[in-house]
Amino acid sequence: MIKITTPVLGEEELKEVKKVLDSGYLVQNKYVKLIEEFISKYVGTKHAVAVSSGTAALHLSLLSLGIKEGDEVIVPDFTFPATVNVVEMVGAKPILVDIDPETFCINTEEIESKITNKTKAIMPVHEFGNSANMDEIIKVSKKYNLKIIEDAACALGTEYKKKKIGSIGDIGCFSFHPRKSVTTGEGGIITTNDPEIYEKLQILRNHGISKVEGKVDFVLPGYNYRLTDIQAAIGVVQLKKLEEIIDKKINLAEIYNRELKNIDKIRAPKYQEEVRHTYQTYHVILSESINRDEVIKELKKNEIESNYGAYAIHALKYYREKYKLDDSEFKNSLKAYNQGLALPLSYELDEKDVIFVVKKLKEIIQKG
């Protein structure tokens, strides 16, 4: 089976995990500090806070900004539900915005019309390793005094105009899920330049604990969102491979682009000159004359794994029933959800694998 993605794991990760087990210090120790130092330096921020998942990173980010019941947060409609779920979890209201059909990121032309006196933040998602139009988002945020939380779960290493994603907004949130380029199994990390946000994030991830006059005290109702040293040890090794993995995925994406170029009924991702796209997912759009779900089934028969890329949030049961939003507001998101197809892309693949995937995809589409 040609998998959508496969984690790049080996003996080195096992050796580092054994060191943690032998030490007896399993939580919030040496390796957590190492992964935080690496990410802050790599992304280009003053601070990084390792947490238990990308979802935890988003949740704590909202809490650190004081976003609460009655507030509104602007979020793209096309994303993984975790992005919007955390807004609901803090009691705020997610204000959904359609996407740019070329980038799959939030349509910045529609943001301003959604802003009210309750709006507190914009949460752009750098979908599939691409980048949202951060210049426009910054412009709007400054005009209305809004915070920016970058959902960069898929975008570690992505650059916008030579700046690393996660260093442009007030907060950046990354995931180390196995589907990502590097993994800790589950895990995530938050980046920021703001010392007050950094301090609050540290308190919130660890039960609300802080040291007051040298003594431990519980200063906030916090969570257990800690990354273990076992996970961090895997991550420290993984991060050494990050640039090599990204370069390989970019190369494979270019082969996909070449092979798909002249195939009718398939739209490949658009290249943006100002963006270093890291291709966490290679996502295409099929013509509406094609049954995407049948294509997934047929590819599986040919030992090729494929899947949805992300979801149109307004169309999912909870959000559909609660907010009753009109499909006409989210035409691009719906098309990306209904006709989008994530194809295999990982470090373990090579050119012949990509050519085989495209060949079988073309045969399936031609058969109708």
Short mmCIF file of C-alpha atoms in Angstrom, two decimals:
data_model
loop_
_atom_site.label_atom_id
_atom_site.label_comp_id
_atom_site.label_asym_id
_atom_site.label_seq_id
_atom_site.Cartn_x
_atom_site.Cartn_y
_atom_site.Cartn_z
CA MET A 1 0.00 0.00 0.00
CA ILE A 2 1.27 3.48 -0.88
CA LYS A 3 0.30 5.37 2.25
CA ILE A 4 -0.71 9.03 2.39
CA THR A 5 2.23 9.57 4.71
CA THR A 6 4.56 7.54 6.89
CA PRO A 7 6.53 8.82 9.91
CA VAL A 8 10.31 8.71 9.45
CA LEU A 9 11.32 6.80 12.58
CA GLY A 10 14.36 4.67 13.37
CA GLU A 11 16.92 3.44 15.86
CA GLU A 12 18.05 6.92 16.86
CA GLU A 13 14.62 7.75 18.25
CA LEU A 14 14.62 4.49 20.24
CA LYS A 15 18.04 5.29 21.73
CA GLU A 16 16.89 8.72 22.91
CA VAL A 17 13.70 7.32 24.41
CA LYS A 18 15.76 4.73 26.29
CA LYS A 19 17.87 7.53 27.76
CA VAL A 20 14.71 9.13 29.14
CA LEU A 21 13.46 5.84 30.58
CA ASP A 22 16.84 5.16 32.16
CA SER A 23 16.92 8.64 33.71
CA GLY A 24 13.60 8.23 35.51
CA TYR A 25 12.61 11.81 34.59
CA LEU A 26 9.69 11.38 32.21
CA VAL A 27 7.87 14.73 32.24
CA GLN A 28 8.93 18.35 31.67
CA ASN A 29 12.65 17.70 31.79
CA LYS A 30 15.71 17.95 29.53
CA TYR A 31 14.14 16.97 26.22
CA VAL A 32 11.11 19.25 26.56
CA LYS A 33 13.52 22.15 27.06
CA LEU A 34 15.58 21.05 24.04
CA ILE A 35 12.57 20.89 21.73
CA GLU A 36 11.39 24.31 22.91
CA GLU A 37 14.84 25.81 22.31
CA PHE A 38 15.05 24.27 18.85
CA ILE A 39 11.63 25.49 17.75
CA SER A 40 12.02 29.04 19.07
CA LYS A 41 15.34 29.35 17.23
CA TYR A 42 14.07 27.66 14.05
CA VAL A 43 10.82 29.64 13.82
CA GLY A 44 12.47 32.86 14.98
CA THR A 45 10.55 33.70 18.14
CA LYS A 46 11.73 34.47 21.65
CA HIS A 47 9.67 31.74 23.26
CA ALA A 48 8.21 28.27 22.64
CA VAL A 49 5.99 26.15 24.90
CA ALA A 50 5.68 22.42 24.24
CA VAL A 51 2.24 20.90 24.86
CA SER A 52 0.39 17.62 24.48
CA SER A 53 -1.17 18.26 21.05
CA GLY A 54 -1.80 20.84 18.35
CA THR A 55 -5.35 21.16 19.68
CA ALA A 56 -4.00 21.90 23.17
CA ALA A 57 -1.79 24.57 21.59
CA LEU A 58 -4.80 26.29 20.02
CA HIS A 59 -6.88 25.98 23.18
CA LEU A 60 -4.21 27.47 25.44
CA SER A 61 -3.55 30.25 22.94
CA LEU A 62 -7.15 31.41 23.15
CA LEU A 63 -7.10 31.20 26.95
CA SER A 64 -3.80 33.10 27.17
CA LEU A 65 -5.41 35.97 25.26
CA GLY A 66 -8.41 36.01 27.59
CA ILE A 67 -10.89 35.04 24.88
CA LYS A 68 -14.12 33.98 26.53
CA GLU A 69 -17.90 33.69 26.29
CA GLY A 70 -19.41 36.48 24.21
CA ASP A 71 -16.26 37.03 22.15
CA GLU A 72 -15.90 36.20 18.46
CA VAL A 73 -12.96 34.67 16.59
CA ILE A 74 -12.63 34.71 12.81
CA VAL A 75 -11.72 31.28 11.42
CA PRO A 76 -11.64 29.79 7.89
CA ASP A 77 -14.51 27.44 7.10
CA PHE A 78 -12.19 24.88 5.48
CA THR A 79 -9.97 23.28 8.11
CA PHE A 80 -9.76 20.36 10.52
CA PRO A 81 -12.56 20.77 13.13
CA ALA A 82 -10.07 21.21 16.01
CA THR A 83 -9.44 24.78 14.85
CA VAL A 84 -13.05 25.72 15.44
CA ASN A 85 -13.75 23.33 18.33
CA VAL A 86 -11.35 25.20 20.61
CA VAL A 87 -13.23 28.45 20.00
CA GLU A 88 -16.40 26.70 21.14
CA MET A 89 -14.57 25.22 24.13
CA VAL A 90 -13.73 28.65 25.55
CA GLY A 91 -17.34 29.79 25.03
CA ALA A 92 -16.61 32.15 22.16
CA LYS A 93 -18.31 32.17 18.76
CA PRO A 94 -16.43 31.09 15.64
CA ILE A 95 -17.10 33.40 12.70
CA LEU A 96 -16.53 31.31 9.61
CA VAL A 97 -15.08 32.76 6.41
CA ASP A 98 -14.80 31.14 2.99
CA ILE A 99 -11.39 30.29 1.54
CA ASP A 100 -9.33 31.39 -1.43
CA PRO A 101 -9.84 28.52 -3.93
CA GLU A 102 -6.22 28.74 -5.10
CA THR A 103 -4.48 28.49 -1.70
CA PHE A 104 -7.15 26.76 0.46
CA CYS A 105 -6.42 29.42 3.10
CA ILE A 106 -8.81 32.06 4.44
CA ASN A 107 -10.09 34.58 1.87
CA THR A 108 -8.69 37.79 3.28
CA GLU A 109 -11.05 39.89 1.15
CA GLU A 110 -13.98 38.65 3.26
CA ILE A 111 -12.52 39.10 6.74
CA GLU A 112 -13.30 42.77 7.30
CA SER A 113 -17.00 42.36 6.55
CA LYS A 114 -17.23 39.74 9.35
CA ILE A 115 -15.73 41.93 12.08
CA THR A 116 -17.99 43.23 14.86
CA ASN A 117 -17.37 44.90 18.21
CA LYS A 118 -17.22 41.37 19.68
CA THR A 119 -14.36 40.23 17.45
CA LYS A 120 -11.17 39.61 19.42
CA ALA A 121 -8.93 37.56 17.13
CA ILE A 122 -8.27 36.16 13.67
CA MET A 123 -7.12 32.56 13.43
CA PRO A 124 -5.74 31.94 9.91
CA VAL A 125 -4.99 28.31 9.05
CA HIS A 126 -1.91 27.68 6.92
CA GLU A 127 -3.64 24.81 5.18
CA PHE A 128 -1.64 21.84 3.87
CA GLY A 129 1.68 23.64 4.48
CA ASN A 130 0.73 26.65 2.37
CA SER A 131 0.56 30.17 3.83
CA ALA A 132 -2.36 32.51 4.27
CA ASN A 133 -1.98 36.08 3.01
CA MET A 134 -0.41 37.42 6.18
CA ASP A 135 0.11 40.98 4.91
CA GLU A 136 -3.63 41.47 4.55
CA ILE A 137 -4.38 39.74 7.84
CA ILE A 138 -1.91 41.96 9.69
CA LYS A 139 -3.38 45.05 8.04
CA VAL A 140 -6.91 44.17 9.18
CA SER A 141 -5.76 43.13 12.66
CA LYS A 142 -4.01 46.46 13.21
CA LYS A 143 -7.01 48.43 11.94
CA TYR A 144 -9.36 46.73 14.43
CA ASN A 145 -6.87 45.93 17.21
CA LEU A 146 -7.25 42.16 16.87
CA LYS A 147 -4.89 39.38 17.93
CA ILE A 148 -3.58 36.85 15.41
CA ILE A 149 -3.28 33.15 16.29
CA GLU A 150 -1.60 31.29 13.44
CA ASP A 151 -2.90 27.74 13.15
CA ALA A 152 0.31 26.35 11.72
CA ALA A 153 -0.41 22.71 12.56
CA CYS A 154 0.52 21.74 9.00
CA ALA A 155 3.14 24.41 8.40
CA LEU A 156 6.35 23.87 10.37
CA GLY A 157 9.03 25.23 8.04
CA THR A 158 6.61 27.12 5.80
CA GLU A 159 7.72 30.65 4.95
CA TYR A 160 5.81 33.76 3.93
CA LYS A 161 8.06 36.36 2.30
CA LYS A 162 11.09 34.67 3.90
CA LYS A 163 9.59 34.78 7.42
CA LYS A 164 8.78 31.50 9.14
CA ILE A 165 5.12 30.85 9.75
CA GLY A 166 4.44 30.98 13.48
CA SER A 167 6.56 34.11 13.91
CA ILE A 168 4.27 36.58 12.12
CA GLY A 169 1.18 36.73 14.34
CA ASP A 170 0.95 37.10 18.11
CA ILE A 171 0.98 33.32 18.58
CA GLY A 172 1.84 30.32 16.39
CA CYS A 173 0.49 26.79 16.99
CA PHE A 174 2.12 23.65 15.58
CA SER A 175 1.26 19.95 15.69
CA PHE A 176 3.52 16.90 15.98
CA HIS A 177 0.82 14.39 15.01
CA PRO A 178 2.08 11.42 12.92
CA ARG A 179 0.55 12.95 9.77
CA LYS A 180 2.92 15.91 10.06
CA SER A 181 6.43 16.09 8.58
CA VAL A 182 7.96 15.38 11.99
CA THR A 183 6.21 13.73 14.90
CA THR A 184 6.29 13.03 18.63
CA GLY A 185 3.33 10.63 18.32
CA GLU A 186 0.96 13.23 19.70
CA GLY A 187 2.21 16.65 20.68
CA GLY A 188 2.31 20.30 19.78
CA ILE A 189 4.14 23.54 20.43
CA ILE A 190 3.27 27.23 20.76
CA THR A 191 5.51 30.10 19.65
CA THR A 192 5.33 33.75 20.70
CA ASN A 193 7.43 36.86 21.23
CA ASP A 194 5.20 38.19 24.02
CA PRO A 195 6.63 37.50 27.52
CA GLU A 196 3.23 37.84 29.22
CA ILE A 197 1.61 35.34 26.86
CA TYR A 198 4.60 33.01 27.35
CA GLU A 199 4.29 33.11 31.14
CA LYS A 200 0.55 32.49 31.03
CA LEU A 201 0.96 29.56 28.61
CA GLN A 202 3.45 27.90 30.96
CA ILE A 203 1.04 28.25 33.87
CA LEU A 204 -2.01 27.04 31.95
CA ARG A 205 -0.34 23.91 30.53
CA ASN A 206 0.67 22.72 34.00
CA HIS A 207 -2.43 22.77 36.24
CA GLY A 208 -2.16 26.53 36.86
CA ILE A 209 1.09 26.17 38.78
CA SER A 210 3.44 29.10 39.23
CA LYS A 211 6.20 29.92 41.69
CA VAL A 212 5.27 32.84 43.93
CA GLU A 213 8.12 34.11 46.12
CA GLY A 214 9.96 30.86 45.54
CA LYS A 215 7.03 28.65 46.50
CA VAL A 216 4.72 26.63 44.28
CA ASP A 217 1.20 28.02 44.14
CA PHE A 218 -1.84 27.40 41.95
CA VAL A 219 -2.57 30.80 40.47
CA LEU A 220 -5.01 29.81 37.70
CA PRO A 221 -7.35 26.90 36.91
CA GLY A 222 -5.01 25.19 34.45
CA TYR A 223 -4.82 21.96 32.46
CA ASN A 224 -2.52 18.98 32.18
CA TYR A 225 -1.38 19.78 28.64
CA ARG A 226 2.27 18.83 29.19
CA LEU A 227 4.42 17.10 26.59
CA THR A 228 6.32 14.18 28.12
CA ASP A 229 10.08 13.85 27.88
CA ILE A 230 9.52 10.51 26.11
CA GLN A 231 7.66 12.31 23.32
CA ALA A 232 10.11 15.20 23.29
CA ALA A 233 13.06 12.81 22.94
CA ILE A 234 11.48 11.46 19.74
CA GLY A 235 10.90 15.04 18.59
CA VAL A 236 14.47 16.17 19.19
CA VAL A 237 15.70 13.46 16.80
CA GLN A 238 12.89 14.12 14.34
CA LEU A 239 13.66 17.84 14.15
CA LYS A 240 17.20 17.09 12.98
CA LYS A 241 15.59 15.55 9.87
CA LEU A 242 13.06 18.33 9.29
CA GLU A 243 14.72 20.23 6.45
CA GLU A 244 15.66 17.02 4.64
CA ILE A 245 12.07 15.78 4.88
CA ILE A 246 10.67 19.12 3.69
CA ASP A 247 13.06 19.25 0.72
CA LYS A 248 12.07 15.72 -0.30
CA LYS A 249 8.35 16.54 -0.09
CA ILE A 250 8.79 19.73 -2.12
CA ASN A 251 10.63 17.71 -4.77
CA LEU A 252 7.86 15.08 -4.88
CA ALA A 253 5.22 17.81 -5.10
CA GLU A 254 7.00 19.25 -8.12
CA ILE A 255 6.85 15.82 -9.76
CA TYR A 256 3.12 15.68 -9.02
CA ASN A 257 2.72 19.14 -10.56
CA ARG A 258 4.55 18.05 -13.70
CA GLU A 259 2.63 14.79 -14.08
CA LEU A 260 -0.79 16.36 -13.41
CA LYS A 261 -0.22 19.43 -15.55
CA ASN A 262 -2.18 18.37 -18.63
CA ILE A 263 -4.78 16.09 -17.08
CA ASP A 264 -8.31 17.36 -17.49
CA LYS A 265 -10.62 17.42 -14.48
CA ILE A 266 -7.79 17.70 -11.93
CA ARG A 267 -6.58 21.01 -10.49
CA ALA A 268 -3.18 20.87 -8.82
CA PRO A 269 -2.10 23.29 -6.05
CA LYS A 270 -1.14 26.76 -7.21
CA TYR A 271 2.44 27.92 -6.74
CA GLN A 272 2.88 31.18 -4.80
CA GLU A 273 6.19 32.89 -5.44
CA GLU A 274 6.31 34.55 -2.01
CA VAL A 275 5.62 31.29 -0.13
CA ARG A 276 7.76 28.30 0.72
CA HIS A 277 5.05 25.65 0.63
CA THR A 278 6.10 22.63 2.72
CA TYR A 279 3.37 20.29 1.41
CA GLN A 280 2.24 18.59 4.58
CA THR A 281 -0.51 17.38 2.24
CA TYR A 282 -0.62 17.31 -1.55
CA HIS A 283 -4.24 18.32 -2.20
CA VAL A 284 -5.94 18.44 -5.59
CA ILE A 285 -9.45 19.39 -6.66
CA LEU A 286 -11.41 17.07 -8.92
CA SER A 287 -14.01 18.26 -11.40
CA GLU A 288 -17.58 18.25 -10.08
CA SER A 289 -18.40 15.64 -12.73
CA ILE A 290 -16.26 13.16 -10.77
CA ASN A 291 -17.42 11.28 -7.67
CA ARG A 292 -14.50 11.90 -5.32
CA ASP A 293 -15.50 9.19 -2.85
CA GLU A 294 -15.57 6.59 -5.63
CA VAL A 295 -12.09 7.72 -6.69
CA ILE A 296 -10.85 7.10 -3.13
CA LYS A 297 -12.32 3.58 -3.25
CA GLU A 298 -10.79 2.82 -6.65
CA LEU A 299 -7.38 4.10 -5.60
CA LYS A 300 -7.54 1.84 -2.56
CA LYS A 301 -8.18 -1.15 -4.84
CA ASN A 302 -4.89 -0.22 -6.51
CA GLU A 303 -3.09 -0.16 -3.14
CA ILE A 304 -3.05 3.65 -2.99
CA GLU A 305 -4.26 5.46 0.12
CA SER A 306 -6.03 8.81 -0.32
CA ASN A 307 -8.52 10.81 1.68
CA TYR A 308 -10.31 14.10 2.29
CA GLY A 309 -7.98 17.01 2.81
CA ALA A 310 -10.04 18.96 5.36
CA TYR A 311 -13.68 19.76 6.16
CA ALA A 312 -16.23 22.48 5.43
CA ILE A 313 -16.98 23.27 9.06
CA HIS A 314 -20.37 24.89 8.52
CA ALA A 315 -21.61 21.66 6.90
CA LEU A 316 -20.70 19.39 9.84
CA LYS A 317 -23.55 18.25 12.10
CA TYR A 318 -22.77 20.29 15.24
CA TYR A 319 -22.06 23.56 13.41
CA ARG A 320 -24.82 23.05 10.85
CA GLU A 321 -27.43 22.60 13.55
CA LYS A 322 -26.14 25.33 15.87
CA TYR A 323 -25.46 28.14 13.39
CA LYS A 324 -27.57 27.20 10.32
CA LEU A 325 -25.24 28.97 7.89
CA ASP A 326 -26.01 29.22 4.20
CA ASP A 327 -23.98 27.10 1.79
CA SER A 328 -23.88 30.04 -0.63
CA GLU A 329 -21.46 31.84 1.71
CA PHE A 330 -18.93 29.01 1.49
CA LYS A 331 -18.83 27.87 -2.13
CA ASN A 332 -15.04 27.47 -2.26
CA SER A 333 -14.90 25.65 1.05
CA LEU A 334 -17.65 23.26 0.02
CA LYS A 335 -15.96 22.47 -3.27
CA ALA A 336 -12.63 21.84 -1.52
CA TYR A 337 -14.43 19.56 0.94
CA ASN A 338 -16.57 17.66 -1.55
CA GLN A 339 -14.10 17.47 -4.46
CA GLY A 340 -10.76 17.70 -2.67
CA LEU A 341 -8.41 14.73 -2.67
CA ALA A 342 -5.27 14.27 -0.56
CA LEU A 343 -2.73 12.14 -2.41
CA PRO A 344 0.25 10.22 -0.96
CA LEU A 345 3.21 12.40 -0.08
CA SER A 346 5.95 11.41 2.34
CA TYR A 347 9.70 11.08 2.68
CA GLU A 348 9.51 7.33 2.03
CA LEU A 349 8.11 7.78 -1.50
CA ASP A 350 10.08 8.33 -4.68
CA GLU A 351 9.45 9.51 -8.24
CA LYS A 352 8.21 6.14 -9.47
CA ASP A 353 5.62 6.05 -6.68
CA VAL A 354 4.27 9.48 -7.63
CA ILE A 355 4.14 8.55 -11.32
CA PHE A 356 2.28 5.34 -10.43
CA VAL A 357 -0.27 7.26 -8.32
CA VAL A 358 -0.90 9.75 -11.14
CA LYS A 359 -1.17 6.97 -13.71
CA LYS A 360 -3.82 5.13 -11.68
CA LEU A 361 -5.68 8.35 -10.87
CA LYS A 362 -5.80 9.22 -14.57
CA GLU A 363 -7.08 5.74 -15.49
CA ILE A 364 -9.85 5.94 -12.85
CA ILE A 365 -10.99 9.36 -14.04
CA GLN A 366 -10.97 8.34 -17.69
CA LYS A 367 -13.16 5.34 -16.85
CA GLY A 368 -15.66 7.73 -15.27
#
